[in-house]
Coordinates of C-alpha atoms and ligand atoms in Angstrom, one line a residue:
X1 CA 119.6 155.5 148.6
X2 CA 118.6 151.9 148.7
X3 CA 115.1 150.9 150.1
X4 CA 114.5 147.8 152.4
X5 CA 114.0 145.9 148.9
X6 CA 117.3 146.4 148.2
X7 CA 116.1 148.9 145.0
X8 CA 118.1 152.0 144.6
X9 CA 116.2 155.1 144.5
X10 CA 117.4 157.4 142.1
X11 CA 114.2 158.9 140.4
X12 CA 112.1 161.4 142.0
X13 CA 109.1 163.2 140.7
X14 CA 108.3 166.4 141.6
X15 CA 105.0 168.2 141.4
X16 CA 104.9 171.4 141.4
X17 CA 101.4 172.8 141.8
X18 CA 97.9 170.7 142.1
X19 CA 96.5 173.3 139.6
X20 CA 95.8 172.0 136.0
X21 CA 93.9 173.9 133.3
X22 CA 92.6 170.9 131.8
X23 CA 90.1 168.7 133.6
X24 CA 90.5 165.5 132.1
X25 CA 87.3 163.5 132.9
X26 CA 89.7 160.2 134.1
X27 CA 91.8 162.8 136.5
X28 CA 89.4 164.7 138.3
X29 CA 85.4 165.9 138.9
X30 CA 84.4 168.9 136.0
X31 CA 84.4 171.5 139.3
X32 CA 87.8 170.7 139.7
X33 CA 88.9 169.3 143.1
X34 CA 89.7 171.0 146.5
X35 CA 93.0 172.4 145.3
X36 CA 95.3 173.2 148.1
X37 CA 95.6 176.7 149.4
X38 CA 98.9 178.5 148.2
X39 CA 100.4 178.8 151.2
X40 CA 100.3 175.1 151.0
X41 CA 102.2 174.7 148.0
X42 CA 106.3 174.9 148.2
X43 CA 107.5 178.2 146.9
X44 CA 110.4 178.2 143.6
X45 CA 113.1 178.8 146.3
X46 CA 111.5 175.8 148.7
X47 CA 111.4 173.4 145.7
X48 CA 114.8 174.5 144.5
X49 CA 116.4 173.6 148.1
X50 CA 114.3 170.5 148.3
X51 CA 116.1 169.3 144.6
X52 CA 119.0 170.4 146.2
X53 CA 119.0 168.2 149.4
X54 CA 117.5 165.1 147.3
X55 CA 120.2 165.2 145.0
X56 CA 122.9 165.7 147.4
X57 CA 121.4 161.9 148.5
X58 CA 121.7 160.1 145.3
X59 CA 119.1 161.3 143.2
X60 CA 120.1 161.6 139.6
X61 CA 117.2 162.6 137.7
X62 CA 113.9 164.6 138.8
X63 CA 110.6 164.8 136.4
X64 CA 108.8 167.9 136.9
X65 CA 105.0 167.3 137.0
X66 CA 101.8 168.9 138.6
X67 CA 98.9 169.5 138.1
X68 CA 100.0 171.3 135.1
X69 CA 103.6 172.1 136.1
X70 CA 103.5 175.2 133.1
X71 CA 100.6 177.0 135.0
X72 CA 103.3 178.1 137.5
X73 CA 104.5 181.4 136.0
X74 CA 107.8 181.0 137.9
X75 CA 108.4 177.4 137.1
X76 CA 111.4 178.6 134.4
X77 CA 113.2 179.7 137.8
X78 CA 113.0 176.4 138.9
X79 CA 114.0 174.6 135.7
X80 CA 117.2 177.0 135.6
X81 CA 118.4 176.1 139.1
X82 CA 117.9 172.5 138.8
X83 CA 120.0 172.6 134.9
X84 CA 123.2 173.8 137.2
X85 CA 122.7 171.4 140.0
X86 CA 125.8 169.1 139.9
X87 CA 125.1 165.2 140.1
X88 CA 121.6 165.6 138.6
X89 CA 121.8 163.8 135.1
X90 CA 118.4 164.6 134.0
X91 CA 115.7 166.7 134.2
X92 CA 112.4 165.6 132.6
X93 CA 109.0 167.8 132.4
X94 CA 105.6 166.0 132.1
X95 CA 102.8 168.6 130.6
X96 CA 99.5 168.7 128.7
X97 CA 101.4 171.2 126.2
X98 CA 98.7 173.7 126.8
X99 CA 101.0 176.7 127.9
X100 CA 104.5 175.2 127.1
X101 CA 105.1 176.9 124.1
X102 CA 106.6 180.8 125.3
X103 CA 109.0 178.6 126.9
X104 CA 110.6 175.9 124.0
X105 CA 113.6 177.9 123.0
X106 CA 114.6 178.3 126.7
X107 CA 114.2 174.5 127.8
X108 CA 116.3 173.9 124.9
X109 CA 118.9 176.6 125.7
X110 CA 118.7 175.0 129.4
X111 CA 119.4 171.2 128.0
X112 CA 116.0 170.1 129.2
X113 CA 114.5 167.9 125.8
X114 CA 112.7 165.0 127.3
X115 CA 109.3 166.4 127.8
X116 CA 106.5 163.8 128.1
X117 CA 103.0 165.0 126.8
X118 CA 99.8 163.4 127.7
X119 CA 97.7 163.3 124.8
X120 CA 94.5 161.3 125.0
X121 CA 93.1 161.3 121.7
X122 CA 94.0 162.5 117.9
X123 CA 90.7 163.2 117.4
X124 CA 89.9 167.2 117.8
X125 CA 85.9 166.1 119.5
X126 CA 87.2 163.4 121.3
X127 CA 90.3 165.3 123.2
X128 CA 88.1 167.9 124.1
X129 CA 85.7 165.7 125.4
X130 CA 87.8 164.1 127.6
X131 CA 89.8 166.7 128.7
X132 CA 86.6 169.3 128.8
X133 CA 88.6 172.3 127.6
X134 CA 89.0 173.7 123.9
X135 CA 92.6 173.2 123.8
X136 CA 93.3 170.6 120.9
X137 CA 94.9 172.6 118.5
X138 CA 97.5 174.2 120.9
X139 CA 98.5 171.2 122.0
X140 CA 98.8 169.5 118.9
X141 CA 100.6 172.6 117.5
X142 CA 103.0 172.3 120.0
X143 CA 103.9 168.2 120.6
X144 CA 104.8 168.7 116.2
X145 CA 107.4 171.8 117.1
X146 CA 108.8 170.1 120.1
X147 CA 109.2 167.0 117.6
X148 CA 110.8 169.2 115.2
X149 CA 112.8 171.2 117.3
X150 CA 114.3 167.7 118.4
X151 CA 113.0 167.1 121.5
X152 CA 112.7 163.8 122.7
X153 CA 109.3 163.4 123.2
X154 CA 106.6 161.0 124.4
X155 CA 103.5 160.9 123.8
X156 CA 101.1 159.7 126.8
X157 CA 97.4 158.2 125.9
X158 CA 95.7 156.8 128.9
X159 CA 93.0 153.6 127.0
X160 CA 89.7 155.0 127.9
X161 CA 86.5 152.3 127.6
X162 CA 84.4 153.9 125.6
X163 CA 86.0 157.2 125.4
X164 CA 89.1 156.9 122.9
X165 CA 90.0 153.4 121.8
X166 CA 88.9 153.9 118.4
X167 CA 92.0 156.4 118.4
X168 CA 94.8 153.9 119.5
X169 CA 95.3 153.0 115.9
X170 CA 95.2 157.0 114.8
X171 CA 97.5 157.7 117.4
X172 CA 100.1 155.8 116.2
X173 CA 100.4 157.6 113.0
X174 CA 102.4 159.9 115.0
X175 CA 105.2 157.4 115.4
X176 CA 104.9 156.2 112.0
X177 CA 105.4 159.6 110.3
X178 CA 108.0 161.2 113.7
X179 CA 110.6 160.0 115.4
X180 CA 108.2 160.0 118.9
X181 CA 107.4 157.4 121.4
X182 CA 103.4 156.7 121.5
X183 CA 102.5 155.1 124.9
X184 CA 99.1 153.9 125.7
X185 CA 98.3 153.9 129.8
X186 CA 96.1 151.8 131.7
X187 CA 93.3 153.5 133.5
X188 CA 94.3 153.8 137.4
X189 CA 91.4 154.6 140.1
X190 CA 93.2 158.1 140.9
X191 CA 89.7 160.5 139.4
X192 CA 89.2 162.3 142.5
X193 CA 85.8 160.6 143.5
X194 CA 85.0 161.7 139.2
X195 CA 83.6 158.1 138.0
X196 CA 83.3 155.0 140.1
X197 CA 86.3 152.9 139.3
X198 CA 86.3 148.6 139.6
X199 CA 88.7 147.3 136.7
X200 CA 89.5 148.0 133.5
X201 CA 88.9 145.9 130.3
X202 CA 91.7 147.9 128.7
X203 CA 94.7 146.5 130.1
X204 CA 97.9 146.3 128.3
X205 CA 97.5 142.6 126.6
X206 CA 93.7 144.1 125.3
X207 CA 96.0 147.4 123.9
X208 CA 98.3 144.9 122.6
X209 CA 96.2 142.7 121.1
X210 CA 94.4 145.4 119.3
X211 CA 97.7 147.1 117.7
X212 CA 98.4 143.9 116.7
X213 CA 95.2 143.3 114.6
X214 CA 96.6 146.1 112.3
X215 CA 100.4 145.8 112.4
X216 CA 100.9 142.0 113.3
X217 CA 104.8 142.6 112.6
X218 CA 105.7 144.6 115.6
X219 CA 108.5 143.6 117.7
X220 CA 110.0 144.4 121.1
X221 CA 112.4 146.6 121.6
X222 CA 115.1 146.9 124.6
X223 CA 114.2 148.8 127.8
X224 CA 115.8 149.9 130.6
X225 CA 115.5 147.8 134.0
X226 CA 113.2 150.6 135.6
X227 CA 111.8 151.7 133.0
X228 CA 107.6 151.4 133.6
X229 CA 106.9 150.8 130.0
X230 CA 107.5 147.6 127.4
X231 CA 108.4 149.1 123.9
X232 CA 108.2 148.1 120.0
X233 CA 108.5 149.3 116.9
X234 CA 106.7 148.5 113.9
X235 CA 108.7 147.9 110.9
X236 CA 109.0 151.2 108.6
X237 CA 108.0 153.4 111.6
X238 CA 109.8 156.5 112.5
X239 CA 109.1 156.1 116.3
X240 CA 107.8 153.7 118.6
X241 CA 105.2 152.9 120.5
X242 CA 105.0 151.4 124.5
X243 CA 102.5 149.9 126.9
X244 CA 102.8 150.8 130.4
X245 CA 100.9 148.2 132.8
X246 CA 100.4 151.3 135.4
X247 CA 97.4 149.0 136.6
X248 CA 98.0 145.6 136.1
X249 CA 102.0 146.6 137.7
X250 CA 103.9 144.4 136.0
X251 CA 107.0 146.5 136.8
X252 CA 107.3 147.3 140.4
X253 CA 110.2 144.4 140.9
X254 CA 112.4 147.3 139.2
X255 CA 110.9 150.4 141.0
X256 CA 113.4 153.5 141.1
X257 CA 111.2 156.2 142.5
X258 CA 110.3 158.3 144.5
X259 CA 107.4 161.0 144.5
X260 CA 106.8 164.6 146.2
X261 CA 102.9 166.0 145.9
X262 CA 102.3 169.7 145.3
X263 CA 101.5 170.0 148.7
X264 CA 104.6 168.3 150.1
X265 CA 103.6 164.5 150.8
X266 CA 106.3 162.0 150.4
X267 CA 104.8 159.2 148.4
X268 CA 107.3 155.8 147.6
X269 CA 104.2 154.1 145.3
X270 CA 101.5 155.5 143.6
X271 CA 99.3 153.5 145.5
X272 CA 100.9 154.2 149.1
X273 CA 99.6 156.5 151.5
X274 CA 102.0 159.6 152.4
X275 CA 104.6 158.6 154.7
X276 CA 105.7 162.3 155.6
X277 CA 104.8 165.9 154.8
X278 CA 108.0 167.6 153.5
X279 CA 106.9 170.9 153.2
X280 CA 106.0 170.8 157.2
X281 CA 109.8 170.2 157.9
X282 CA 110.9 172.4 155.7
X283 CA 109.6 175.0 157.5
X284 CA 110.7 174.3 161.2
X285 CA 114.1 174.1 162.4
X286 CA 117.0 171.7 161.6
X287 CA 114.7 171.5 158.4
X288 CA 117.6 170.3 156.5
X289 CA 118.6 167.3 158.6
X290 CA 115.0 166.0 159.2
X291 CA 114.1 166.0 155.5
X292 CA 117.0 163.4 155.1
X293 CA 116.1 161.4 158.0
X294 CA 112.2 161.6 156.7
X295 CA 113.4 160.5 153.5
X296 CA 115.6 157.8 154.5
X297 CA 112.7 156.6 156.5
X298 CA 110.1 156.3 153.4
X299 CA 112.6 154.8 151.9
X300 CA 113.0 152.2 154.6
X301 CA 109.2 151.4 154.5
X302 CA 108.7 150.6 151.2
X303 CA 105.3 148.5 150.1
X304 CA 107.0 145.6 147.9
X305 CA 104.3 146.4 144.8
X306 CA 101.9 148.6 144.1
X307 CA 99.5 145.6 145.5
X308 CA 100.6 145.8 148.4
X309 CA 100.8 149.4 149.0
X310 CA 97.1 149.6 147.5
X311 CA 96.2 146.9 150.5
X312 CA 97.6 149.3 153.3
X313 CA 95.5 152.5 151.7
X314 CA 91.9 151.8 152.0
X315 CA 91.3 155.4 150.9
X316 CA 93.5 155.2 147.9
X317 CA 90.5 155.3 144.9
X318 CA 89.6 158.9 146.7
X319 CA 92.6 160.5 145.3
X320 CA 93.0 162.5 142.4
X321 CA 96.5 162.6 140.1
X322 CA 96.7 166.0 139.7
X323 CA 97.6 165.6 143.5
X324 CA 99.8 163.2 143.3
X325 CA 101.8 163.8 140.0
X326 CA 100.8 161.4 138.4
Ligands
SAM401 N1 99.5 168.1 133.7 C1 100.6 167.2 133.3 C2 100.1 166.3 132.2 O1 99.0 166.5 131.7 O2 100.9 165.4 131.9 C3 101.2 166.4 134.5 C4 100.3 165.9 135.5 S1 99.2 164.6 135.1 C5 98.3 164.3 136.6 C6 100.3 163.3 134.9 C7 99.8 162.1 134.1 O3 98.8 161.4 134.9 C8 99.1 162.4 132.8 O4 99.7 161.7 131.8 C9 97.7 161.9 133.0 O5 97.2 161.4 131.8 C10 97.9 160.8 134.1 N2 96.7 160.5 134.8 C11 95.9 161.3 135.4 N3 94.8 160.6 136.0 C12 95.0 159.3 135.7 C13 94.3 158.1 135.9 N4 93.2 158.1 136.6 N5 94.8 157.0 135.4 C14 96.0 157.0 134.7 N6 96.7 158.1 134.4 C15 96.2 159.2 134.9

């Protein structure tokens, strides 16, 4: 699939509930937000055909996200369809690493290692602060087995005025000591109405700059074209670390993807407004053939940059990522 930039579209991500059982103070209100009724989230079978039909167009590799995608006690099902679908490459998960740990041995078994877990601080008071919940030493428990188990695992710290900056530095002691990618995340205005959002003084130059005070010796490292985050490594690390400009949107020139909501939306940019509802056709007739032509028309429509896109959605700081899938 190409889009009327003449980008090919091979990257979709797929959330799978808007439920999260974390309520991450940047992400959403403390109450939580109006999370959609059941009946308006796709079932394992619905996802599974969806996966199917986007595949059989050209994409190649699907992240599963959410809300928390591991609070769906059949999302297993899921994962084991999509690690037999032919054509798709690879299968990521994003997850707070909350619940993930029952099911470790199995994504393993199933070939699914790159697993993506956001992590906002190293600090036990300062996690739970931001994320309101009493879950630090789970999660921490289970990013180290995933490392040691051999997953391929990122680590994802959104920079937080005033909330977590003092724990850039500590965070990166991960990479130093594991072979695990740290990235540090600008703030985007996707809170679900939680703070009032303007700009950020934390943009990835400040995050830069700041590394750099300690460990002036870090240098870039490759990355691929669509890839959403610059990388380095600092001599004598283990990992690496990365700064992804989800903000400032350095990267959009390269963008590869595609996004599904929990409740169905097809979204082409993070900052776009939903150009169809997919779970609607899915449930009518000739649902197969109008979900292709649906696609095919997002992708036809494309915003240029996230700019762009923002400047067509004037409600687009209302939203909240556990919506949208981050
Ligand atoms: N529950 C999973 C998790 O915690 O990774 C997946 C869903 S979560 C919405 C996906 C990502 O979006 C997380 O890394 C989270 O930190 C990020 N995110 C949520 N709200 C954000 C915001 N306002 N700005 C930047 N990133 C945000």
């Amino acid at each position: 699939m190409v889009d009327n930039h003449n980008r090919t579209i091979n990257y979709l991500r797929l959330a799978v509930t808007d439920r999260c059982n974390l309520r991450c103070n940047y992400c959403m209100p403390s109450e939580g937000i109006n999370f959609a009724e059941n009946s308006k989230l796709f079932t394992i079978d619905e996802l599974s055909r969806l996966s199917q039909l986007l595949v059989s167009q050209g994409i190649t590799k699907i992240r599963i996200t959410g809300g928390e995608p591991f609070v769906r006690k059949d999302l297993m099902v899921l994962l084991r369809h999509l690690s037999e679908m032919q054509g798709l490459d690879d299968i990521s998960v994003t997850t707070n690493a909350t619940l993930i740990g029952p099911y470790i041995d199995e994504l393993k078994t199933l070939g699914i290692t790159n697993i993506n877990v956001s992590m906002d601080a190293i600090t036990k008071a300062t996690f739970e602060k931001i994320t309101r919940r009493n879950q630090y030493d789970t999660v921490h428990a289970n990013i180290l087995r995933l490392i040691t188990e051999g997953f391929n695992v990122r680590i994802n710290c959104i920079a937080l005025e005033g909330q977590n900056t003092d724990d850039i530095i500590p965070m990166l002691a991960l990479a130093k000591h594991f072979n695990v990618c740290v990235r540090f995340l600008e703030e985007m205005p996707f809170n679900g109405g939680s703070k009032k959002f303007e700009k950020i003084t934390w943009n990835y130059k400040q995050i830069l700059a700041h590394i750099a005070e300690v460990y002036p010796d870090y240098y870039p490292l490759a990355s691929p074209k669509s890839s959403t985050s610059m990388n380095y490594k600092i001599p004598g690390f283990e990992g690496t670390f990365g700064v992804i400009p989800s903000f400032s949107r350095t990267f959009c020139g390269a963008c590869n993807r595609l996004r599904i909501s929990a409740t169905g939306d097809v979204i082409t940019c993070l900052y776009a407004k939903a150009s169809a509802n997919l779970l609607t056709i899915l449930r009518t007739d000739d649902a197969e053939e109008n979900i292709k032509i649906a696609i095919l028309k997002a992708i036809g429509n494309r915003a240029k940059t996230g700019f762009e896109a923002q400047h067509e959605n004037k409600d687009v700081f209302s939203n909240s990522m556990t919506s949208i899938g981050g």
